[in-house]
Coordinates of C-alpha atoms and ligand atoms in Angstrom, one line a residue:
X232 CA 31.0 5.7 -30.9
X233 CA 32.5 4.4 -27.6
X234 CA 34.3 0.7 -27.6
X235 CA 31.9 -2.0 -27.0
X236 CA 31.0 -3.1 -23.2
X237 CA 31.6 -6.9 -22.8
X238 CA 29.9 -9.2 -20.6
X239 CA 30.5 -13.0 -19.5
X240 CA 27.6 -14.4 -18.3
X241 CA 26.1 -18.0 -18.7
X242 CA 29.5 -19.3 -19.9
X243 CA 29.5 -16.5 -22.7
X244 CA 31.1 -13.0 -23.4
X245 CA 29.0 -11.3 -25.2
X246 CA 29.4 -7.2 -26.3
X247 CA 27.0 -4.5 -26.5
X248 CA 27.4 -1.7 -28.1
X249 CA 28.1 2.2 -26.0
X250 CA 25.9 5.2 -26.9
X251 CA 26.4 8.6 -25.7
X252 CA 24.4 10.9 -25.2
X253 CA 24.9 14.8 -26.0
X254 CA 25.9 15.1 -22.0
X255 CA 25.4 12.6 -19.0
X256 CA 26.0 9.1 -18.6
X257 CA 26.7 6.7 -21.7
X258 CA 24.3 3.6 -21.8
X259 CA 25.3 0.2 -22.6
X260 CA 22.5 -1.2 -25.3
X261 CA 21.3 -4.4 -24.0
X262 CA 18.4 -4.7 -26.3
X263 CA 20.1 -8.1 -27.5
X264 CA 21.4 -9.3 -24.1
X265 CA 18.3 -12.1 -23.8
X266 CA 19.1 -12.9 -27.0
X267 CA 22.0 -13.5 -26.7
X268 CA 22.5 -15.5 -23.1
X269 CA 19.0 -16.4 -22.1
X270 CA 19.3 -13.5 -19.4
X271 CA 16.9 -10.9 -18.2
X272 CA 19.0 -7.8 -16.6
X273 CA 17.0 -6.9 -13.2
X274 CA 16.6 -3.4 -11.8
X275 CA 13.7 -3.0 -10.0
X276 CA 12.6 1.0 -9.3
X277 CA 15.1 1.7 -12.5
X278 CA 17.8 3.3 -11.2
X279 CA 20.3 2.4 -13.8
X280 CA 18.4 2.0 -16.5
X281 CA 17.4 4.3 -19.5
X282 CA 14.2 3.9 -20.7
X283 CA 14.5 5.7 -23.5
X284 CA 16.4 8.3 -25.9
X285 CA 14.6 12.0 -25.2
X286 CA 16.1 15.6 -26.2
X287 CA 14.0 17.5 -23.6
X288 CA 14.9 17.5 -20.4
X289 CA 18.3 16.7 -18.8
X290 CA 19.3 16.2 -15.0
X291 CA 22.9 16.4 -13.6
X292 CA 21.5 14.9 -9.7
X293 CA 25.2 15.3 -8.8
X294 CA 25.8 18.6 -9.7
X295 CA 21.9 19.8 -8.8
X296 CA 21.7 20.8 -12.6
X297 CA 18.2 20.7 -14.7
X298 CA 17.9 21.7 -18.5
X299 CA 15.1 22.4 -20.1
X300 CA 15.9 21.6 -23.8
X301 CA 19.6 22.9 -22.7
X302 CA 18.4 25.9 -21.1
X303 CA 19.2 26.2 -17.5
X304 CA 15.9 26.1 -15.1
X305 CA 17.4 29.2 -13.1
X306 CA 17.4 30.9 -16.7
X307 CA 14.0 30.1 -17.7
X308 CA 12.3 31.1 -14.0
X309 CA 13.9 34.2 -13.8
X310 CA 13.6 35.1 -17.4
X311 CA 10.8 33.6 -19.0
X312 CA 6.6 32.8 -18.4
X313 CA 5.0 29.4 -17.9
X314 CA 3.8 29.3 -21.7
X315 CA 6.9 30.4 -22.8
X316 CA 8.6 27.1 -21.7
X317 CA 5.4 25.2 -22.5
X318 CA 6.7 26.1 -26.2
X319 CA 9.8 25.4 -25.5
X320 CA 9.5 21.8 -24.0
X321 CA 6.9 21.1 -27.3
X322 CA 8.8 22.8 -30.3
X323 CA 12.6 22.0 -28.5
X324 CA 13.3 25.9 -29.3
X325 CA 12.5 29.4 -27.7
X326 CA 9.7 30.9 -29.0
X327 CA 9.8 34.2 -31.5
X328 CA 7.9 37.4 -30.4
X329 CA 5.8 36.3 -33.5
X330 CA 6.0 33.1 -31.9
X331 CA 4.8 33.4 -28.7
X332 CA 1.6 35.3 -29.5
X333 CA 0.4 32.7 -31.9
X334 CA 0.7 30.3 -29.0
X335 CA -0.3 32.0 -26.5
X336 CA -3.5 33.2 -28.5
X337 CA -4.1 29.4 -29.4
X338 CA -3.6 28.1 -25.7
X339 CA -6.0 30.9 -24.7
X340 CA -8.3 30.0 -26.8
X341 CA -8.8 26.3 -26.2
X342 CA -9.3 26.9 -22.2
X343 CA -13.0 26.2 -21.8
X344 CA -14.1 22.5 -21.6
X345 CA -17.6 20.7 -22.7
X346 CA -20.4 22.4 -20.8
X347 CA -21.1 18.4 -20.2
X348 CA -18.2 18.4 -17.9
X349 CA -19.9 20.1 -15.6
X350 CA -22.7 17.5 -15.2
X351 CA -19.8 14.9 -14.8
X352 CA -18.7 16.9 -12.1
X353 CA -22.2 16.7 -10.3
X354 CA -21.5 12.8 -10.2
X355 CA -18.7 13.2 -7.3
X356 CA -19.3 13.7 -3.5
X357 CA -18.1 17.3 -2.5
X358 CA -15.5 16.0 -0.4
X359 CA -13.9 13.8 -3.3
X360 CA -9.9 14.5 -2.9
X361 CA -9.3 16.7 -6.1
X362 CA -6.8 14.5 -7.6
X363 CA -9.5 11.8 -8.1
X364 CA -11.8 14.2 -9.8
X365 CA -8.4 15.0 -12.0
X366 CA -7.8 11.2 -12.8
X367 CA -11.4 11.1 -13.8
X368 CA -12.0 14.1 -15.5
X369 CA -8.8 14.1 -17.3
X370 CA -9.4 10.6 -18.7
X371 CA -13.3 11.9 -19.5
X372 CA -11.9 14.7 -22.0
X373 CA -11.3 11.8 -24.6
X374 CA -14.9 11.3 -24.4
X375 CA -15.4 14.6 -25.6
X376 CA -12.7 15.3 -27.9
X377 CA -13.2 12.2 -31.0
X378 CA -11.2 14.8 -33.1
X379 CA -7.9 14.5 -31.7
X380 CA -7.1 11.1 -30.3
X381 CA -5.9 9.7 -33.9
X382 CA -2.4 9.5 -32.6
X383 CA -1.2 8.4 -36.2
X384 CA -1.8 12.6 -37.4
X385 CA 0.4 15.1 -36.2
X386 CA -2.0 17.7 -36.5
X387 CA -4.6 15.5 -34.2
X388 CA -1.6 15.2 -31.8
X389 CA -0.3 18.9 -31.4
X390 CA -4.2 20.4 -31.2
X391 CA -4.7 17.0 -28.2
X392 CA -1.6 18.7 -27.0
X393 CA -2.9 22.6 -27.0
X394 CA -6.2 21.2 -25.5
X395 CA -4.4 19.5 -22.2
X396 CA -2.1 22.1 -21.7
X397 CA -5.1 24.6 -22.2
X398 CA -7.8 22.7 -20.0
X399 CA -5.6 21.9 -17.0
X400 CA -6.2 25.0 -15.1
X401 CA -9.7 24.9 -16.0
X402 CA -10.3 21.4 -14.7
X403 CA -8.2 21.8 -11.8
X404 CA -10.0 25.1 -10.8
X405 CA -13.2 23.5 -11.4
X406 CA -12.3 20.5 -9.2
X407 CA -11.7 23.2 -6.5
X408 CA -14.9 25.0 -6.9
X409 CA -17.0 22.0 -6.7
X410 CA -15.3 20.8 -3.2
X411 CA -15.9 24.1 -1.6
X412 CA -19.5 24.3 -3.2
X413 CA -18.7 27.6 -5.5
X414 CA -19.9 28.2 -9.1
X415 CA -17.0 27.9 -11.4
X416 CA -15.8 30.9 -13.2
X417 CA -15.4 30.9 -16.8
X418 CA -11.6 31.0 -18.3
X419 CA -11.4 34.5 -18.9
X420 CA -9.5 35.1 -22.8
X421 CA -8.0 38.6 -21.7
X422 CA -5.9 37.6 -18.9
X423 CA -2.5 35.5 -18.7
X424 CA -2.6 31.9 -18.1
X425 CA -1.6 31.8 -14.3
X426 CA -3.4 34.9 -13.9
X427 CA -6.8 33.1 -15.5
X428 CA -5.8 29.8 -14.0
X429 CA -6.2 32.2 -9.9
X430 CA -9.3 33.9 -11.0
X431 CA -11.0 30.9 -12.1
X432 CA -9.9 29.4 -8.3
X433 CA -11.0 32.5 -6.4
X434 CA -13.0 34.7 -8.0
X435 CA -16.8 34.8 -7.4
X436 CA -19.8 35.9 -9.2
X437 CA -21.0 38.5 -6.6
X438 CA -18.1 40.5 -6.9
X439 CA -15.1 41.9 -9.4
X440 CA -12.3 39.9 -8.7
X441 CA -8.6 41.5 -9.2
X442 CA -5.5 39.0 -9.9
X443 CA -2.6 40.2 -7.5
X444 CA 0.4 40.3 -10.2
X445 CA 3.0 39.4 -7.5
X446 CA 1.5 36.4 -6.7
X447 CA 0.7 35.5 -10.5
X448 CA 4.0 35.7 -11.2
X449 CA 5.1 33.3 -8.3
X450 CA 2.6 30.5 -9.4
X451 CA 3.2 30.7 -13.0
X452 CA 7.2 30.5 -11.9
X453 CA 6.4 27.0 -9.8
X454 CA 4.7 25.7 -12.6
X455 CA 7.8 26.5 -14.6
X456 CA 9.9 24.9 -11.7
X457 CA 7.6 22.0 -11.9
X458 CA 6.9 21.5 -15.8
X459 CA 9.3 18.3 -16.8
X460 CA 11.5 16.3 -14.9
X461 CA 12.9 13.5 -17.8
X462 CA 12.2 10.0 -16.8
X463 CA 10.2 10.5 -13.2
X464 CA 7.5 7.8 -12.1
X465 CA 4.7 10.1 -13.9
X466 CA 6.4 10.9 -17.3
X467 CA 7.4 6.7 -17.2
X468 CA 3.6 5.9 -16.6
X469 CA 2.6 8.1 -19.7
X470 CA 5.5 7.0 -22.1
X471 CA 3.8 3.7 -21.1
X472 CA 0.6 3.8 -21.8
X473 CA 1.4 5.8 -24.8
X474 CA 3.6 3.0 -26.1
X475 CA 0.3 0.4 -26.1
X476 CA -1.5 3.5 -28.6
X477 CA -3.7 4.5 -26.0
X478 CA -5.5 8.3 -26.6
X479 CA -3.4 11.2 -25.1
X480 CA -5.9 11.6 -22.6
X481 CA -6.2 8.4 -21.4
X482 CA -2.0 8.7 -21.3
X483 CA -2.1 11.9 -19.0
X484 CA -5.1 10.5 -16.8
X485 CA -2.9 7.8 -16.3
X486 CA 0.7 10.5 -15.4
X487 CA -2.5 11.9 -12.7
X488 CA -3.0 8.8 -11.0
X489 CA 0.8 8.1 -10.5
X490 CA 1.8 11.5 -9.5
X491 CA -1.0 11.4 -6.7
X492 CA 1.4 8.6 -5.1
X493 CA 3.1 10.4 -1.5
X494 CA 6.7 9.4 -2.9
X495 CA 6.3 11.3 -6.2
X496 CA 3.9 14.3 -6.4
X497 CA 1.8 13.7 -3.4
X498 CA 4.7 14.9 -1.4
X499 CA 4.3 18.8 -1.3
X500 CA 0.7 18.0 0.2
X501 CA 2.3 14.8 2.8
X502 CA 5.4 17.9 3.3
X503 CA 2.9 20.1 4.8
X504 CA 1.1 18.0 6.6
X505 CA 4.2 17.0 8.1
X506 CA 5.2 20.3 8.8
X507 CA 2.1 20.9 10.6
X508 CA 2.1 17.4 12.8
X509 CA 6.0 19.0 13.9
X510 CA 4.4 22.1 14.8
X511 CA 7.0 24.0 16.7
X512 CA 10.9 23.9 16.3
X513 CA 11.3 22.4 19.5
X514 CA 9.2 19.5 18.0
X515 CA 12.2 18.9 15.5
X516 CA 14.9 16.3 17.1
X517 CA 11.9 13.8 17.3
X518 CA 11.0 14.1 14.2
X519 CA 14.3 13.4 13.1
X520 CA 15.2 10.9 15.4
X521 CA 11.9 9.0 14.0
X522 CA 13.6 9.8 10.1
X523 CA 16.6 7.8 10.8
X524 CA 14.7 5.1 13.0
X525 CA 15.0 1.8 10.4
X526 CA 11.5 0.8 12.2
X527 CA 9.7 3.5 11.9
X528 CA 8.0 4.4 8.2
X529 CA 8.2 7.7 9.1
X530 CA 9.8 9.9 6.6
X531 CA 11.1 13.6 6.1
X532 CA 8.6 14.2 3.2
X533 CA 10.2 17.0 1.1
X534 CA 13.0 15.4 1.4
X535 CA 15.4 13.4 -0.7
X536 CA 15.5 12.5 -4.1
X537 CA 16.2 9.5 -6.6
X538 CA 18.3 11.3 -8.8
X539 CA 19.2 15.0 -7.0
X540 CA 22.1 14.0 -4.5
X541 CA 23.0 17.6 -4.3
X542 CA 20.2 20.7 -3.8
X543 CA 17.4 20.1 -5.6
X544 CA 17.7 23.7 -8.4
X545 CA 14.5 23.9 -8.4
X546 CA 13.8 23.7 -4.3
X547 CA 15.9 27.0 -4.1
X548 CA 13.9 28.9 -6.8
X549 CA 11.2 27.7 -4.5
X550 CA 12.3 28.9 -1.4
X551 CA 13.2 32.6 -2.8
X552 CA 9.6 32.4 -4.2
X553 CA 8.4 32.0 -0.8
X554 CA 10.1 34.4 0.8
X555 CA 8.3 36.6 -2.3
X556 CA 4.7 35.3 -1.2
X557 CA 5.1 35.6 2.5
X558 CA 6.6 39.2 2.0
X559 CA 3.5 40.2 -0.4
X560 CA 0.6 38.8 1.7
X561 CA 2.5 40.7 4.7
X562 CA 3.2 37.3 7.1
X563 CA 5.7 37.9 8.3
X564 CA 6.3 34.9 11.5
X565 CA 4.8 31.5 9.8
X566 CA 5.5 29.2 11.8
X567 CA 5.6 26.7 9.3
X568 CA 8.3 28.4 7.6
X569 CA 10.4 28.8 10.7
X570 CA 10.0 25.1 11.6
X571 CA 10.7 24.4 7.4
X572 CA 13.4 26.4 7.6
X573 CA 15.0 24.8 11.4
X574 CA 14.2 21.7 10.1
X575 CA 16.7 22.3 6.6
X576 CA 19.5 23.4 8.4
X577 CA 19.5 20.5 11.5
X578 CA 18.6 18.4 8.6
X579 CA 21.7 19.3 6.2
X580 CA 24.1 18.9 9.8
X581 CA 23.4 15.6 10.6
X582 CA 25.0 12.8 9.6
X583 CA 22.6 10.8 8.2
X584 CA 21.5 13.3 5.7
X585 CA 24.8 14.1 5.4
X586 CA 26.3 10.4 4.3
X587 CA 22.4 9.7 2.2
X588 CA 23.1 12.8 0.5
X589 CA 19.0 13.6 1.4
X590 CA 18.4 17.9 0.6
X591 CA 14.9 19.7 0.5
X592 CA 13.7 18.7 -3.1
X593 CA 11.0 20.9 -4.8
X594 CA 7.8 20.0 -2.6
X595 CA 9.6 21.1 0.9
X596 CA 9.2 24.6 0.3
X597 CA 6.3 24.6 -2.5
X598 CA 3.2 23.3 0.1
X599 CA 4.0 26.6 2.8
X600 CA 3.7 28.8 -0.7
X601 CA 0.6 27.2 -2.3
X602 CA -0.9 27.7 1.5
X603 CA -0.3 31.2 1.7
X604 CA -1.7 32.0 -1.5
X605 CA -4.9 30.5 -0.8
X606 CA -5.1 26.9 -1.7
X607 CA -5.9 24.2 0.2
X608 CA -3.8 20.9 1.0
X609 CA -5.7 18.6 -1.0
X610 CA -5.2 21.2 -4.3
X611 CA -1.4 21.5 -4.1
X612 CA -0.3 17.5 -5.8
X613 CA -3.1 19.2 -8.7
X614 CA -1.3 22.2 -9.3
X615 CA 1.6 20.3 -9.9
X616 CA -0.5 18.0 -12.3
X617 CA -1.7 21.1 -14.1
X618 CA 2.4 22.3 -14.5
X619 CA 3.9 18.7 -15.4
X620 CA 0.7 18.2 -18.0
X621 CA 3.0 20.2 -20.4
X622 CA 6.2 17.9 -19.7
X623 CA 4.0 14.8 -20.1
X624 CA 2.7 15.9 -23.6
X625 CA 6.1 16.8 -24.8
X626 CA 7.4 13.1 -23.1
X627 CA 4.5 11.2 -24.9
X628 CA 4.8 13.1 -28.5
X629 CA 8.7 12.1 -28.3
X630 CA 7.8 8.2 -27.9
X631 CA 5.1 8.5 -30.0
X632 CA 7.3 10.3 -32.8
X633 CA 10.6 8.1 -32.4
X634 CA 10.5 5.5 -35.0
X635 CA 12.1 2.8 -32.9
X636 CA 9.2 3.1 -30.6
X637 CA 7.6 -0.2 -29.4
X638 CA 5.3 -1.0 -27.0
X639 CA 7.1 -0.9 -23.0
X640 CA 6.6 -4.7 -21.7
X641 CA 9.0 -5.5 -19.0
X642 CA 9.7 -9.5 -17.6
X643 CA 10.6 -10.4 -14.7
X644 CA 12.6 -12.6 -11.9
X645 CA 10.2 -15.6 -11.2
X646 CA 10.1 -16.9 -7.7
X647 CA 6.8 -18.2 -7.6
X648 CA 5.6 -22.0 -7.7
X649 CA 7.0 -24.4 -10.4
X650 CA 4.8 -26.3 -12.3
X651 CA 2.3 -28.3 -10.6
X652 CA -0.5 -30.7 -10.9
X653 CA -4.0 -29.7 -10.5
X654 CA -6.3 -30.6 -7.2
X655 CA -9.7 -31.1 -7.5
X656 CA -11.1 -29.4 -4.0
X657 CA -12.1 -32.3 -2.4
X658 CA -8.1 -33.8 -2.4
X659 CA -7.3 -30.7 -0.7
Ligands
LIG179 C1 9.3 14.2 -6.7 O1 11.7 11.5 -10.0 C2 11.5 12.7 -10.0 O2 12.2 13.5 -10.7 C3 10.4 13.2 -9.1 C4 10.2 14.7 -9.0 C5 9.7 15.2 -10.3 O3 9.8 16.4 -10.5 O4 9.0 14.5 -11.1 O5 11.4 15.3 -8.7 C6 9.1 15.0 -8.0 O6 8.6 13.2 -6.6 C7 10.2 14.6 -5.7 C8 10.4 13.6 -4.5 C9 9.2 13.8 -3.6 N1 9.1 12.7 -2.6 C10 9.4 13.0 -1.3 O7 9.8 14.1 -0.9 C11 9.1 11.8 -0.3 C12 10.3 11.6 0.6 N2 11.4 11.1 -0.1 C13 11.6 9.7 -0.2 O8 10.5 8.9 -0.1 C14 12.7 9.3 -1.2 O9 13.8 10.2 -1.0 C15 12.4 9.3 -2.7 C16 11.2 8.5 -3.0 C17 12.2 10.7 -3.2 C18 13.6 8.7 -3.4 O10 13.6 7.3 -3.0 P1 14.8 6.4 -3.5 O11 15.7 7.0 -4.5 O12 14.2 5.1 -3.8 O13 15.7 6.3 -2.2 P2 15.5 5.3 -1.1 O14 14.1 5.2 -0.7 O15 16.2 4.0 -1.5 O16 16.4 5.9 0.1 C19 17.8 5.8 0.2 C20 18.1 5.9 1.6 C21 17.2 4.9 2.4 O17 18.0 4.5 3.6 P3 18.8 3.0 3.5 O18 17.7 2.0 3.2 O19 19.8 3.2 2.4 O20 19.4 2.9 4.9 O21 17.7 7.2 2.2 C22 16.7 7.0 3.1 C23 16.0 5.7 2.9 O22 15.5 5.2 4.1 N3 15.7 8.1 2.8 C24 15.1 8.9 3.7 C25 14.4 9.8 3.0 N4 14.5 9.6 1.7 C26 15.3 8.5 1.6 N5 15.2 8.9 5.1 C27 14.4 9.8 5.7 N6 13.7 10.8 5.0 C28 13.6 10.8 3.7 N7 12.9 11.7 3.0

């Protein structure tokens, strides 16, 4: 245990104790600081404050170093498939042989939803964004499923885990069906899960439908890249919810809704549009100039990161996979990638970036990808959704299985209006 942190405030000097952690930062415990002096700490967007104690996922931002339950993301894209780390972030250990089949037979088997969903799907207008058929019919499945939203039973908990990271894909491809007025496709049991999750997006009735293993592989490596990320805005919305005892899929309906957000997950579909309003690479220097410009909102979306102030890992396992895509489907002059790719390197030379330590983060590269393989804009922030549902289980089973758990209230600075009398309306 590391000496005690002191602190003189309000005419006091009060300690709190140090914890550290396995790697990273230490953290001062100031569970007792109200207590003790009356005072609220205040950190608005977080950013030096732990939330919580979690063995799953750890970020070096300095270094550009992300762990997956100690194992090194490069490790696990190159090495491993999407379910294989879906165990991994769950159970905290690589799966055996023996292992892997069992869950990879029970995942399989839990990938059709309520043939009632479908009528809940009639209820939206065809050009409904697909993340707000997500929120909804994520949020819907605990309508459905009365058999595992007893939070208190760890069986009811891991089975509500195995349906959401099971019924993602299935959801998600079904949201995309319905907006471009297709039948959905059935989950199909024989195929893997990215290779079911791409039939069940592009297949159609009329005709056999064969899963291109190149770019199965690809997508079930981004939802690796994209499956956890420790404490990020989505993950802290669904630690949340879950603290009040809410059903898990209320908890990931609400980790939908926040990741939607343009700052957070909604950036890989705002990075392409981007891309596209730049247009050519002689378009750049305006773009940038705009970037720095302190009154203009606009932004380098793609860019930048809370925590990554070094290369995002993950946004250069996306850029290989690119290259990968593009290669396969044969297109060879995008000129969104040339313009992505321009853009990087003036970016990463200027000074600006350069001193606000801003580098391509995992949504500059993942939108041209998601593109080329088929999918529209609006369906790239739910593929990330369908990846990070496995991260946000594995966050909210954590919180609800650590015994100093309470529920997350917050206070606040008050600036507001003192005390005052009441005026009846016609004193006013
Ligand atoms: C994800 O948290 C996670 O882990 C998220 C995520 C995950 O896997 O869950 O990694 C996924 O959300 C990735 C980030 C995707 N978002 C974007 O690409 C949107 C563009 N990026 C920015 O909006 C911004 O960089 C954030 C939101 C990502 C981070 O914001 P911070 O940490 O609050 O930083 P900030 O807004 O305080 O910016 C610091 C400075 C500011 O300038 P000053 O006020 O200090 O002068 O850098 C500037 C900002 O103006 N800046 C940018 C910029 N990002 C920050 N300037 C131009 N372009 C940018 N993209």
């Amino acid at each position: 245990m590391s000496a005690p942190a002191s602190l003189s405030a309000a005419g006091k000097t009060v300690e709190f104790p140090v914890k550290s952690g396995s790697i990273g930062p230490d953290v001062m415990d100031i569970s007792k600081l109200y207590a003790q002096t009356g005072m609220f700490t205040y950190d608005p967007g977080f950013t030096s404050t732990a939330s919580c104690e979690s063995k799953i996922t750890y970020i070096d931002g300095d270094e550009g170093v992300l762990l997956y339950r100690g194992y090194p993301i490069e490790q696990l894209a190159e090495h491993g498939d999407f379910l294989e780390t879906c165990y991994l972030l769950l159970y905290g250990e690589l799966p055996t042989a023996a292992q892997k089949a069992d869950f990879d037979y029970r995942v399989t088997r839990h990938t059709m939803v309520h043939e009632q969903m479908m009528r809940f799907f009639q209820g939206f207008r065809r050009d409904a964004h697909p993340m707000a058929v997500m929120v909804a019919s994520v949020g819907a499945l605990s309508a459905f499923y009365h058999d595992s939203t007893d939070i208190s039973d760890p069986q009811q908990r891991m089975v509500a885990s195995m349906r959401m990271v099971a019924k993602m894909p299935t959801l998600a491809a079904m949201a995309y069906k319905y907006s471009i007025g297709q039948p959905f496709i059935y989950p199909q049991n024989d195929l893997d899960y990215t290779s079911n999750f791409l039939k069940m997006c592009f297949a159609v009735p009329c005709e056999d439908y064969k899963v291109n293993p190149v770019l199965s592989r690809a997508l079930d490596r981004i939802f690796i890249l994209h499956a956890d990320h420790e404490q990020n805005a989505s993950t802290s919305t669904v630690r949340l919810a879950g603290s009040s005892g809410a059903n898990p899929f209320a908890c990931i309906a609400a980790g939908v809704a926040c990741l939607w957000g343009p700052a957070h997950g909604g950036a890989n579909e705002a990075a392409l549009k981007m891309l596209e309003e730049i247009g050519s690479v002689e378009r750049i220097p305006q773009f940038i100039a705009r970037a720095k410009d302190k009154n203009d909102p606009f932004r380098l979306m793609g860019f930048g990161h809370r925590v990554y102030k070094n290369y995002d890992p993950r946004a250069k396992i996306m850029q290989k996979t690119t290259h990968e895509v593009l290669n396969e489907l044969g297109i060879k002059d995008d000129p969104l990638l040339d313009v992505a790719i321009e853009l990087e390197r003036i970016a990463l030379h200027d000074e600006y970036f350069i001193e606000k330590k801003l580098y391509p983060n995992i949504d500059f590269y993942s939108g041209i990808t998601l593109k080329a393989m088929g999918f529209p804009t609006s369906m790239f922030t739910v593929l990330f959704a369908v990846a990070r549902t496995v991260g946000w289980i594995a966050q909210w089973k954590e919180m609800i299985e650590d015994p100093s758990q309470r529920i997350g209230r917050p206070r606040q600075l008050y600036t507001g209006a003192p005390t005052r009398e009441y005026v009846s309306i016609n004193q006013r």
